CSV table of C-alpha atoms in Angstrom, one decimal:
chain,number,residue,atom,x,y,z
I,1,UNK,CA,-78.3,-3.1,-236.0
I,2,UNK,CA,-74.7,-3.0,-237.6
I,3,UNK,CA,-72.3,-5.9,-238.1
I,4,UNK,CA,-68.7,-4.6,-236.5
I,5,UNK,CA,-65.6,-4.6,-237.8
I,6,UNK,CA,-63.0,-5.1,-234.9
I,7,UNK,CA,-59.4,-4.8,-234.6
I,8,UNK,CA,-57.3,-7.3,-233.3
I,9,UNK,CA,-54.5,-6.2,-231.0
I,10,UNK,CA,-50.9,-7.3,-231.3
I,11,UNK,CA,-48.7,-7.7,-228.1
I,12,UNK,CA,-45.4,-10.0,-227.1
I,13,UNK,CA,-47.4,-11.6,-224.2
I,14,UNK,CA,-51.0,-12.8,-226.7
I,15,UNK,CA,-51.6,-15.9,-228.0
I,16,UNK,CA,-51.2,-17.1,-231.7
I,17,UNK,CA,-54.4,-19.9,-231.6
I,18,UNK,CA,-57.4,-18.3,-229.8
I,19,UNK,CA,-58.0,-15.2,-231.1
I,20,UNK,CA,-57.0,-16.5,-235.1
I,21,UNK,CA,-59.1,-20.1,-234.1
I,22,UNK,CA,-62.2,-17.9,-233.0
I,23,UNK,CA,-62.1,-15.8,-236.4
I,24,UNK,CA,-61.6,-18.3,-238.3
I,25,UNK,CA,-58.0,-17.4,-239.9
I,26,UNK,CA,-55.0,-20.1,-240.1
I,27,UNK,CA,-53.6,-21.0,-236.7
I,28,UNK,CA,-50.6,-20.8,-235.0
I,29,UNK,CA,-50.7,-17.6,-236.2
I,30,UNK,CA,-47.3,-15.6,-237.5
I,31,UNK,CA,-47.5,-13.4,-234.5
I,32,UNK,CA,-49.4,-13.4,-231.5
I,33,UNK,CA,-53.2,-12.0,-231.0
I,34,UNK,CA,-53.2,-10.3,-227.6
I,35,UNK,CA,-56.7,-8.3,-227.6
I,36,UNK,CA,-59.6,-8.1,-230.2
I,37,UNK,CA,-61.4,-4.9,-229.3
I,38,UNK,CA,-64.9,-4.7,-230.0
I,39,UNK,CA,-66.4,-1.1,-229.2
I,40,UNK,CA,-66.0,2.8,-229.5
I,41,UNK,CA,-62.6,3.3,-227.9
I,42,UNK,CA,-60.9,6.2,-229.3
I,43,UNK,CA,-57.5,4.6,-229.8
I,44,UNK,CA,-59.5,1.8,-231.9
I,45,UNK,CA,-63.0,1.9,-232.3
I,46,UNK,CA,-64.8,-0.7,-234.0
I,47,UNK,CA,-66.3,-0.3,-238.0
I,48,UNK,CA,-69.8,0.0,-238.8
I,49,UNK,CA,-71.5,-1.9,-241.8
I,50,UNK,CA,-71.6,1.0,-242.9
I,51,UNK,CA,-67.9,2.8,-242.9
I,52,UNK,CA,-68.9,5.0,-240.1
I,53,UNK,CA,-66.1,4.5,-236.8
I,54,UNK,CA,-68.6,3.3,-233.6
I,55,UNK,CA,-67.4,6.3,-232.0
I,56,UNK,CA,-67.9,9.2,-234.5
I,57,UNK,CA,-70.9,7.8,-235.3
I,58,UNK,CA,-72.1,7.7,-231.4
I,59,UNK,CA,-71.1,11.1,-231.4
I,60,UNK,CA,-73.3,12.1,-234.4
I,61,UNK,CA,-76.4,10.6,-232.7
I,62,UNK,CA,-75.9,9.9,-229.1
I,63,UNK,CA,-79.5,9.3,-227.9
I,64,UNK,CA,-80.4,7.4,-230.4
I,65,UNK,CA,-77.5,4.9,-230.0
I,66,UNK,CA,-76.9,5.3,-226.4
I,67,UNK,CA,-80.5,5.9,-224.9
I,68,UNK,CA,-81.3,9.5,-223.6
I,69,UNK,CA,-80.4,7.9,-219.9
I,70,UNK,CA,-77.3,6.6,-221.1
I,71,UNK,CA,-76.5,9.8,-222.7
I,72,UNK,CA,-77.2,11.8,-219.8
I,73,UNK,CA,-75.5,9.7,-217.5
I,74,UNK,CA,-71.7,9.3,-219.9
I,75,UNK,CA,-72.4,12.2,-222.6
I,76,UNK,CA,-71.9,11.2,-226.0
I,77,UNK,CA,-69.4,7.7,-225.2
I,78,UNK,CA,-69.8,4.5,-225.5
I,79,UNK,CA,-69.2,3.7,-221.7
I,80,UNK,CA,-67.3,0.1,-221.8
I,81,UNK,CA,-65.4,-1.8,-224.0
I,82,UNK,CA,-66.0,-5.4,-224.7
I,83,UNK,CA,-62.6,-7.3,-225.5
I,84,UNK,CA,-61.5,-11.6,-226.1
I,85,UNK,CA,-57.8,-11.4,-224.4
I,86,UNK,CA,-56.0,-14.6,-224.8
I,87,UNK,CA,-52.3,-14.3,-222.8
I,88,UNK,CA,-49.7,-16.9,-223.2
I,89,UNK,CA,-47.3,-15.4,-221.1
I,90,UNK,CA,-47.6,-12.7,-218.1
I,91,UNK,CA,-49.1,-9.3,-218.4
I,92,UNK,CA,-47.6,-6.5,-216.1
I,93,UNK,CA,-48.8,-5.8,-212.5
I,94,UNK,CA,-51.2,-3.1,-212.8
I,95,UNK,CA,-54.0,-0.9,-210.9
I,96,UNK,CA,-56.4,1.2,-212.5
I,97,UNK,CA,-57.7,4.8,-210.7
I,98,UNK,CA,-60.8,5.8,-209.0
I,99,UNK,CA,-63.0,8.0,-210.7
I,100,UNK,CA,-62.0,11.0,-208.7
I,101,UNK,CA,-58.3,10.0,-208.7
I,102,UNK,CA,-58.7,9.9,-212.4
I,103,UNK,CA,-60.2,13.5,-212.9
I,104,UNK,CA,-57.4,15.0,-210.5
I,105,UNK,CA,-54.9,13.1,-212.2
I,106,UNK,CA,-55.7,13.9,-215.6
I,107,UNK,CA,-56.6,17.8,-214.8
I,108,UNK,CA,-53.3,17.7,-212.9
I,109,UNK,CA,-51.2,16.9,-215.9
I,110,UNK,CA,-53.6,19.0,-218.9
I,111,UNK,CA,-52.3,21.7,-216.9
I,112,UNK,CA,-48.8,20.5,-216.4
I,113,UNK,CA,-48.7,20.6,-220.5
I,114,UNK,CA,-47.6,16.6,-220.4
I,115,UNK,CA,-48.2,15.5,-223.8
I,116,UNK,CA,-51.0,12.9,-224.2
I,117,UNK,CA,-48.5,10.6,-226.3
I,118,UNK,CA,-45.3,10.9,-223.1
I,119,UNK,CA,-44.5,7.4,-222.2
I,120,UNK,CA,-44.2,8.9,-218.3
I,121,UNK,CA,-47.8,10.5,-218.7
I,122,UNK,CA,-49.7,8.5,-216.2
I,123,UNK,CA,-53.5,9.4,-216.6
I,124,UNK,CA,-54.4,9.5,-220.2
I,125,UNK,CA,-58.1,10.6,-219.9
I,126,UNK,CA,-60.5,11.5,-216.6
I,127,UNK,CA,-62.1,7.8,-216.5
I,128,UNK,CA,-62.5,5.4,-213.9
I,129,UNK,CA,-61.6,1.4,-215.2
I,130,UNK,CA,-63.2,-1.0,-213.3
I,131,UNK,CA,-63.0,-4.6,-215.4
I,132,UNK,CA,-64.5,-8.2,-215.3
I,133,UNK,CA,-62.8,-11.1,-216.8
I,134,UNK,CA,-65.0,-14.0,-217.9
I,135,UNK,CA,-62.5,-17.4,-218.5
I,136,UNK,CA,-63.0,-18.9,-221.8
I,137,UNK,CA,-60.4,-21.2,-220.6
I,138,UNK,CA,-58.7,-21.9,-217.7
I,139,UNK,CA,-57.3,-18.3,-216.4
I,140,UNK,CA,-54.5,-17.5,-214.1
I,141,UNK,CA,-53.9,-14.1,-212.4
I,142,UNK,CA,-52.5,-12.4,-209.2
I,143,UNK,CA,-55.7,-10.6,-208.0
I,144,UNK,CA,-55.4,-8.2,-205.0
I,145,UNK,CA,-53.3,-8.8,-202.1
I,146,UNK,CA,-53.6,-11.9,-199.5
I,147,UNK,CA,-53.9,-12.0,-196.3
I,148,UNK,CA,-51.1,-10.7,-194.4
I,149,UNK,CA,-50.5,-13.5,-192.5
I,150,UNK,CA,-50.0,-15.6,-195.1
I,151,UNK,CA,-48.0,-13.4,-196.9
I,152,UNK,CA,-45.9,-13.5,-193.8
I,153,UNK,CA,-45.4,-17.4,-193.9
I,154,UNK,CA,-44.7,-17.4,-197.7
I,155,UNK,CA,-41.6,-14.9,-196.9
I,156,UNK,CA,-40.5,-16.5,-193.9
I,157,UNK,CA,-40.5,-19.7,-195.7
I,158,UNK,CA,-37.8,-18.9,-198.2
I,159,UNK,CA,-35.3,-18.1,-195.2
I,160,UNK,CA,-33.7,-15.6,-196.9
I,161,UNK,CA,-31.7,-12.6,-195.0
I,162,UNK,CA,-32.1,-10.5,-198.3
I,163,UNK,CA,-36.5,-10.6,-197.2
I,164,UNK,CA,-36.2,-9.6,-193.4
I,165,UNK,CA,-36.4,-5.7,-194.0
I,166,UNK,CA,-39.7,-6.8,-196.2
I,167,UNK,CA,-41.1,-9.2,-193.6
I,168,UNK,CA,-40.3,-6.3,-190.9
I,169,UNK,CA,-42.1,-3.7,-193.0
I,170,UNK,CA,-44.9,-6.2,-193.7
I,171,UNK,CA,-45.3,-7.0,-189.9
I,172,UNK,CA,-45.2,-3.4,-188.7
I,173,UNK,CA,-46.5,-1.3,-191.1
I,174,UNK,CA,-48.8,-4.5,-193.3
I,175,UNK,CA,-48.8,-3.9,-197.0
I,176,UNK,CA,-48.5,0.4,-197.0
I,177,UNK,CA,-45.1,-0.3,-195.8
I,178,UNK,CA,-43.8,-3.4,-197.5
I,179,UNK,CA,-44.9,-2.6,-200.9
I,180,UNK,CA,-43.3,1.0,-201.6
I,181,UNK,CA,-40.3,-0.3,-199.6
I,182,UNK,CA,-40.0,-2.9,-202.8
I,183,UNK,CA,-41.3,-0.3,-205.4
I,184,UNK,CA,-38.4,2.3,-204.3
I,185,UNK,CA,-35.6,-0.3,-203.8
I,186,UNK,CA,-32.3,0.6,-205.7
I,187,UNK,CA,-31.1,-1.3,-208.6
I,188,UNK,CA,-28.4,-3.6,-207.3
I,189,UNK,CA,-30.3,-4.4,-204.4
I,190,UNK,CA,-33.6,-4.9,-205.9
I,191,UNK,CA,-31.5,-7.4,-208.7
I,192,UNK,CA,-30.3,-9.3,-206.1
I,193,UNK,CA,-33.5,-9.6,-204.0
I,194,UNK,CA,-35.3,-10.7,-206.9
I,195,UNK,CA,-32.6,-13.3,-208.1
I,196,UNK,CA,-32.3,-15.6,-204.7
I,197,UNK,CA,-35.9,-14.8,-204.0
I,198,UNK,CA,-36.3,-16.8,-207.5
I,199,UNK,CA,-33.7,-19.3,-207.0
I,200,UNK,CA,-35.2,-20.5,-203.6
I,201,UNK,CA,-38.9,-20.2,-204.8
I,202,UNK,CA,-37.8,-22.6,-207.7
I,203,UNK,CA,-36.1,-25.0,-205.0
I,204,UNK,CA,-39.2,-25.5,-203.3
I,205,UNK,CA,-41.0,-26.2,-206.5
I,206,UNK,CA,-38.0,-28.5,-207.6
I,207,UNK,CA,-38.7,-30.7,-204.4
I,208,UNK,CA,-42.7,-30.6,-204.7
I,209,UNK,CA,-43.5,-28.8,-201.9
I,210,UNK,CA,-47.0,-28.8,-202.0
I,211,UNK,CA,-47.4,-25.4,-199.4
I,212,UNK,CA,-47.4,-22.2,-201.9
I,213,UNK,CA,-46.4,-24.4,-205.1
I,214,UNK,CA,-48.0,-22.2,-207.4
I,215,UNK,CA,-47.0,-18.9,-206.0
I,216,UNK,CA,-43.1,-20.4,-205.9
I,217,UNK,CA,-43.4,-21.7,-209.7
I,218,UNK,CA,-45.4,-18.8,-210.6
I,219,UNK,CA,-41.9,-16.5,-208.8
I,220,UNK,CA,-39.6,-18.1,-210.7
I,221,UNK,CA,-41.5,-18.0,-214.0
I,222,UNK,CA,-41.6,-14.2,-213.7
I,223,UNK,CA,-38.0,-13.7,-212.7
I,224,UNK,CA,-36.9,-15.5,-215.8
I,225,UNK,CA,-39.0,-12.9,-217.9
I,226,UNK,CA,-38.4,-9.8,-215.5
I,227,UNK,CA,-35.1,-10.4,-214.1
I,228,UNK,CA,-34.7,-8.0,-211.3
I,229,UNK,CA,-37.9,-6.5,-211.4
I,230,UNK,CA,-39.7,-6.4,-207.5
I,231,UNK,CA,-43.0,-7.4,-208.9
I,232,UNK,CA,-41.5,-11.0,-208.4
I,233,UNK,CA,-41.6,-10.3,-204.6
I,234,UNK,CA,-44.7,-8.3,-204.8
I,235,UNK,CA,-46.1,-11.5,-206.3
I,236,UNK,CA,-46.0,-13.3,-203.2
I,237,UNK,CA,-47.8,-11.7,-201.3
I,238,UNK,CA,-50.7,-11.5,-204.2
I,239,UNK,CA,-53.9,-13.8,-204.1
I,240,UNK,CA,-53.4,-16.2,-206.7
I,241,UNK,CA,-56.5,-17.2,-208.8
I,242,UNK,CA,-57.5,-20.0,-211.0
I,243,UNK,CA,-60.5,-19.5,-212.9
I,244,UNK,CA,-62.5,-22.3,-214.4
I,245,UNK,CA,-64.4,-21.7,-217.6
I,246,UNK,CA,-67.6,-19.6,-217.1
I,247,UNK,CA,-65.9,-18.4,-213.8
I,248,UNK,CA,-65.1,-14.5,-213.8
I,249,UNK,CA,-63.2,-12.2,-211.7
I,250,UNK,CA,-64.4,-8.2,-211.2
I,251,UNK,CA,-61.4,-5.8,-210.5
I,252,UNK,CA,-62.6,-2.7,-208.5
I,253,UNK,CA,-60.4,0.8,-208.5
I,254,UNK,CA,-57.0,0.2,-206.5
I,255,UNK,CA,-56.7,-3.6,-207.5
I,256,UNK,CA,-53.4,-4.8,-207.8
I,257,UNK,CA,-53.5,-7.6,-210.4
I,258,UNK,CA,-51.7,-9.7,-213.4
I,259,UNK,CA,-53.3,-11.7,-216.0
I,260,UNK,CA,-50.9,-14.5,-215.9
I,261,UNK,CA,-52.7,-17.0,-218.4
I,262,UNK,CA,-55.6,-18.2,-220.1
I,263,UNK,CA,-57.9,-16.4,-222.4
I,264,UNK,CA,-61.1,-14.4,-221.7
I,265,UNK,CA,-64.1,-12.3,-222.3
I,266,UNK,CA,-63.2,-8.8,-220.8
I,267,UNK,CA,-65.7,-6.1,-220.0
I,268,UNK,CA,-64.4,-2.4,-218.5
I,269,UNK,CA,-65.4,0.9,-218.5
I,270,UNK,CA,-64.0,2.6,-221.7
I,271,UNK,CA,-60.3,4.5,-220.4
I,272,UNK,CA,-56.7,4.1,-220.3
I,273,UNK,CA,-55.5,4.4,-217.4
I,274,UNK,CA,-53.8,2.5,-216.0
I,275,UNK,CA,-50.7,2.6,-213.6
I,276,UNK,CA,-47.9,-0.3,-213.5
I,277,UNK,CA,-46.6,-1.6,-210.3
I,278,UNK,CA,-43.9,-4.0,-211.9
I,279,UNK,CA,-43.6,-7.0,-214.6
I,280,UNK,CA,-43.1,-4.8,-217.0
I,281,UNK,CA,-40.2,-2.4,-218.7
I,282,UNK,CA,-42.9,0.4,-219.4
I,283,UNK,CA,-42.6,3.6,-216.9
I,284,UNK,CA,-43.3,3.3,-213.1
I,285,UNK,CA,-45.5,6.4,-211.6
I,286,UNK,CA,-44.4,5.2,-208.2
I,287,UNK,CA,-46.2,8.4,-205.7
I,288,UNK,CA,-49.1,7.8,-208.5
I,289,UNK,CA,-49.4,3.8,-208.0
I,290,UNK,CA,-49.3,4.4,-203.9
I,291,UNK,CA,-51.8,7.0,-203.6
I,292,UNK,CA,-53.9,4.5,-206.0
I,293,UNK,CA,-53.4,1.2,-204.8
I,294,UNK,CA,-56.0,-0.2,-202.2
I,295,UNK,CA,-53.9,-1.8,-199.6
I,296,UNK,CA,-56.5,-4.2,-198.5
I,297,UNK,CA,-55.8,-7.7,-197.6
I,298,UNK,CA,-58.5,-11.0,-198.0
I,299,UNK,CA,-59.7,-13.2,-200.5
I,300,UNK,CA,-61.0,-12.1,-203.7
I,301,UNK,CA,-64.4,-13.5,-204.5
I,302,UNK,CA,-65.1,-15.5,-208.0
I,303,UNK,CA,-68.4,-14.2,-209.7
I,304,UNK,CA,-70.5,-16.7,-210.6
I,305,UNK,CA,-73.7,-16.1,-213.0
I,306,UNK,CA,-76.6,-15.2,-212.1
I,307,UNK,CA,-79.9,-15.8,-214.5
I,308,UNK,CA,-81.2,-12.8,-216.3
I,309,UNK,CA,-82.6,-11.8,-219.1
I,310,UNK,CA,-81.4,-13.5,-222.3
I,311,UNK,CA,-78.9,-15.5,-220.3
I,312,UNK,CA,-76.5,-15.5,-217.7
I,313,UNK,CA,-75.0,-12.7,-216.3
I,314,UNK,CA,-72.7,-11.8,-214.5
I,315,UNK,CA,-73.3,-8.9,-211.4
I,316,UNK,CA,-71.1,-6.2,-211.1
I,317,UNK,CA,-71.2,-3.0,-208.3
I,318,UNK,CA,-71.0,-0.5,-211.6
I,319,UNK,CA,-73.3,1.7,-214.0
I,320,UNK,CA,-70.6,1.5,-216.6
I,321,UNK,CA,-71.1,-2.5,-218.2
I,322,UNK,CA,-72.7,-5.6,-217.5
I,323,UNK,CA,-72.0,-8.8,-219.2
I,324,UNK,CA,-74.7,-11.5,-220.1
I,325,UNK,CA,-73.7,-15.4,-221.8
I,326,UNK,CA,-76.4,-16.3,-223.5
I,327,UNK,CA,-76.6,-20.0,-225.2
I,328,UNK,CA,-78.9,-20.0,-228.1
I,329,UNK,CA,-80.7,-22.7,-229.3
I,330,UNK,CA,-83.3,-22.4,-233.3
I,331,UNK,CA,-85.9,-20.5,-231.0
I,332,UNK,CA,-85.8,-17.1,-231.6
I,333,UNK,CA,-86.1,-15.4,-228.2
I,334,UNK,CA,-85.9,-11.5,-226.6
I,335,UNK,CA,-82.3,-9.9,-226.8
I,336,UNK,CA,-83.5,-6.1,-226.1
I,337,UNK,CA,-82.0,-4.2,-223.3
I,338,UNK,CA,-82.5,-0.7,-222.2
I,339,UNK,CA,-78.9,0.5,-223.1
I,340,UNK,CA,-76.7,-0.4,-226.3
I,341,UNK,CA,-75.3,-3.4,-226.4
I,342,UNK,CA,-72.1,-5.2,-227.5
I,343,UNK,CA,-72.8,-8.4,-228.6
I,344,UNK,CA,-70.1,-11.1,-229.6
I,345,UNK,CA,-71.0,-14.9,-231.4
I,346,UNK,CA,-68.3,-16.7,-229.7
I,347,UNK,CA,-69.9,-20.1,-230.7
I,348,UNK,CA,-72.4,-21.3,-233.6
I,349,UNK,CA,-74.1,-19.2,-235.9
I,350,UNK,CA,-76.4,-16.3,-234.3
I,351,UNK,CA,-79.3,-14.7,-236.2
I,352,UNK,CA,-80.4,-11.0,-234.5
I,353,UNK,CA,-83.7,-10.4,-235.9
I,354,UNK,CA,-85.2,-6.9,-236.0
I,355,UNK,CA,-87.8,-4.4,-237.8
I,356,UNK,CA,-85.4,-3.5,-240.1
I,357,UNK,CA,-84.3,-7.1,-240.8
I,358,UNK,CA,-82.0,-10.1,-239.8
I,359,UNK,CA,-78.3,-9.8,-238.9
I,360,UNK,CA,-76.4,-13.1,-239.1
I,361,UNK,CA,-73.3,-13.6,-236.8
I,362,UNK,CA,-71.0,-16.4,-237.6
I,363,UNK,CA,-68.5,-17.5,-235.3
I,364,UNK,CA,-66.3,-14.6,-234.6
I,365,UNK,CA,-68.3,-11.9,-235.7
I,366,UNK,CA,-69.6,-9.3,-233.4
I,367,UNK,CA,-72.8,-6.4,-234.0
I,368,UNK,CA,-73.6,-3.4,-232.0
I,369,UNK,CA,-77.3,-3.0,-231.1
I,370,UNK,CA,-78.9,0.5,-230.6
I,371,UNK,CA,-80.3,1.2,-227.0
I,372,UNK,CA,-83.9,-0.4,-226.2
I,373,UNK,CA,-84.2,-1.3,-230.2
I,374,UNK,CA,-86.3,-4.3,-230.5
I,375,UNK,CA,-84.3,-7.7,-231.6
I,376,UNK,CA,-84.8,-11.2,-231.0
I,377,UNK,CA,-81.7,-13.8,-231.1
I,378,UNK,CA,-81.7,-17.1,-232.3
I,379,UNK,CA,-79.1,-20.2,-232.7
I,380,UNK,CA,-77.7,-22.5,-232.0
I,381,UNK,CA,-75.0,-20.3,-230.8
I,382,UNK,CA,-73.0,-18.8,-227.6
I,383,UNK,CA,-73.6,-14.8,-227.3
I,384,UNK,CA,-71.8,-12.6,-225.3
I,385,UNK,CA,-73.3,-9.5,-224.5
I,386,UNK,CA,-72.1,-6.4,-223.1
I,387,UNK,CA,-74.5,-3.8,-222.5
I,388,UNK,CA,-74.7,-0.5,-220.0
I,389,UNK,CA,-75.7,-1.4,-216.0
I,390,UNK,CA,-77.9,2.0,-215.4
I,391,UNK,CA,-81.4,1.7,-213.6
C-alpha cells in the first residue's frame, strides 16, 4: 500500500472551499479548485510514497499492481480515474465516445498526422469514458435529453417566432434534426436566438412560473456566461437533474450532459475524450459530436447504493470502475478486492492495515492498494473506493 500524492486541478468554473476545506488548506481559496485527480492518468498521475508516478510505476509491474485479469483485460493501465469535482459555475455540454468510435477516431487522426497537443484534435487516445458522479452536495446537471414532448411544450411556451424552425425540426425529424440544426446555425442568427430565447426564459422565472422554472432560470444563467452560444437552447430540451447527497448519476457513451453545480466524487474510465456540444469557447467537432451523440429521449435514472462488500456501492453496466462508500467505525473490518483500488478518506481518520503494516489516512488523503493484497480498514471515517468492475 502507498499513500498518494494527488494533484489538484485549476479551472474558471471550480470552487475555492471544497476541495481546499477537504485538504485541509485556508479557505476561500486564492483561486478556484476545479478537479483533484487521484490515479494514473498520463496527463497527471498521482505520486507514490515512494517518488515513483502511479503510472510508470504500473507500467514497471503491471500484474502485480493491476492483477494478472486486470492486466490482461486493459494491458498495463490503470483503467479509471477517481476525481472530487466541486463546480461553482457551469461546465460545457459535452459527450464522450464509444469504445469503437474512439479507436476509429483516434486511428483516423494518428494517420491524418493531427498533433496530439491541436486544440481542433478531437480524440486524444483510443478509450471509451463512461463516468459516475456521486453528490457530495447537492448536484445540478443537464443529463441526456427529455422527452420530446416535453421539450415541445417548453419551446412552444416561450412563443417565440425566432424557435419555430427548431420546434418544426423537433416535431418532424425529433432530436437528429433539431439539434444539428442549432449546432450549424450561423453567427448572427444563432446570437439572436439565444438572446430572446434568454430574455423570455428569464420572464417566466421573473413572474414565478412554477412550469419549467428551473430549466428557464437555468437558460438565462447560461446566456449570461455564454452569450450567443446554442447550448442555451439545447438546454431546454435537456433532462434537468438534482441530485441529493449520496445520490449518483452514470453517464453511458453518447450522453449529452453539463455539470451545472454542486460538488462530487467522480469515477470514469481513464481517457480524454471528450467532444463539446456548446457552453464553452473551446473547439466544436460538429460531424464528430453528431455521429457520437445518442439521440435518445426519456428520463435518466438516479443510482442509488446497493450493499456490498466494505460498503455501499454503487452499480454500473462497465468492467472499467466501480465505486464503494464505505463508513467506518474503530472496528477494523475487510477492505480487499480482486482489482486495485483507489481509495479516498473523505471524512475522519482511516487506518488501512496490511502484512507490511498500517497506512493512516487523514482527512483528504488518498492510498492506492495493490490488486487482491490483503488489508483491513478501520475508523471512524468515510472511504471512497474506486476499484476495477471485472468478473
Amino acid at each position: 500500500m502507498w499513500q498518494l500524492t494527488s494533484a489538484v486541478r485549476f479551472y474558471p468554473w471550480g470552487s475555492r472551499t471544497v476541495i481546499p476545506e477537504l485538504l485541509g488548506r485556508p479557505s476561500p481559496a486564492e483561486r478556484p479548485h476545479a478537479e483533484l485527480w487521484m490515479g494514473a492518468h498520463p496527463d497527471e498521475p498521482s505520486i507514490l510514497a515512494d517518488g515513483r508516478p502511479l503510472d510508470k510505476a504500473i507500467m514497471e509491474e503491471p500484474e502485480r499492481l493491476l492483477g494478472p485479469v486486470v492486466a490482461e483485460r486493459f494491458g498495463a493501465r490503470l483503467p479509471f480515474l477517481m476525481k472530487v469535482l466541486a463546480a461553482e459555475t457551469p461546465l460545457s455540454l459535452q459527450a464522450h465516445p464509444t469504445m469503437e468510435q474512439a479507436q476509429a477516431g483516434f486511428a483516423a487522426e494518428e494517420a491524418a498526422g493531427v498533433p496530439h497537443e491541436d486544440p481542433a484534435r478531437t480524440f486524444k487516445d483510443p478509450w471509451h469514458k463512461p463516468e459516475l458522479l456521486l453528490a457530495l452536495t447537492t448536484f445540478e446537471a443537464l443529463c441526456g435529453f427529455r422527452p420530446v414532448e416535453e421539450s415541445l411544450h417548453c419551446l412552444a411556451k416561450l412563443q417565440l417566432p425566432e424557435l419555430k424552425p427548431t420546434i418544426a425540426a423537433l416535431a418532424r425529424g425529433g432530436l437528429q434534426a433539431a439539434i444539428p440544426q442549432l449546432l450549424a446555425l450561423s453567427g448572427m442568427r444563432r446570437t439572436h436566438l439565444v438572446e430572446v430565447v434568454a430574455q423570455r426564459a428569464a420572464g417566466f422565472v421573473a413572474a414565478h412560473d412554477p412550469e419549467f422554472i428551473n430549466t428557464y432560470r437555468w437558460a438565462a444563467t447560461l446566456a449570461e456566461a455564454y452569450p450567443g452560444d446554442p447550448g442555451v437552447v439545447i438546454s431546454l430540451m435537456c433532462n434537468h437533474l438534482k441530485l441529493a447527497p449520496g445520490e449518483a448519476v452514470f453517464l453511458p457513451a453518447g450522453n449529452l450532459h453539463a455539470y451545472l453545480s454542486g460538488a462530487g466524487v467522480e469515477v470514469m474510465a481513464s481517457s480524454d475524450n471528450v467532444l463539446r456540444g456548446g457552453l464553452t469557447t473551446k473547439h466544436v467537432d460538429l460531424a464528430a459530436l453528431i455521429e457520437v451523440l445518442d439521440f435518445s429521449d426519456g428520463r435518466i435514472p438516479v443510482i442509488h447504493p446497493v450493499l456490498g462488500p466494505g460498503g455501499l456501492r454503487y452499480p454500473v453496466p462497465v468492467e472499467d470502475f466501480d465505486l464503494t462508500r464505505a463508513q467506518l467505525d474503530e472496528q477494523a473490518g475487510p477492505f480487499t478486492t480482486r482489482g486495485p483500488q483507489v481509495v479516498l478518506c473523505a471524512e475522519g481518520r482511516a487506518v488501512l492495515a496490511g502484512t507490511d503494516g498500517e497506512l493512516v489516512l487523514e482527512q483528504g488523503q488518498s492510498a492506492f492498494v495493490p490488486a487482491g493484497v490483503p488489508v483491513t480498514a478501520r475508523g471512524p471515517a468515510v472511504l471512497y473506493r474506486a476499484t476495477t468492475n471485472v468478473r
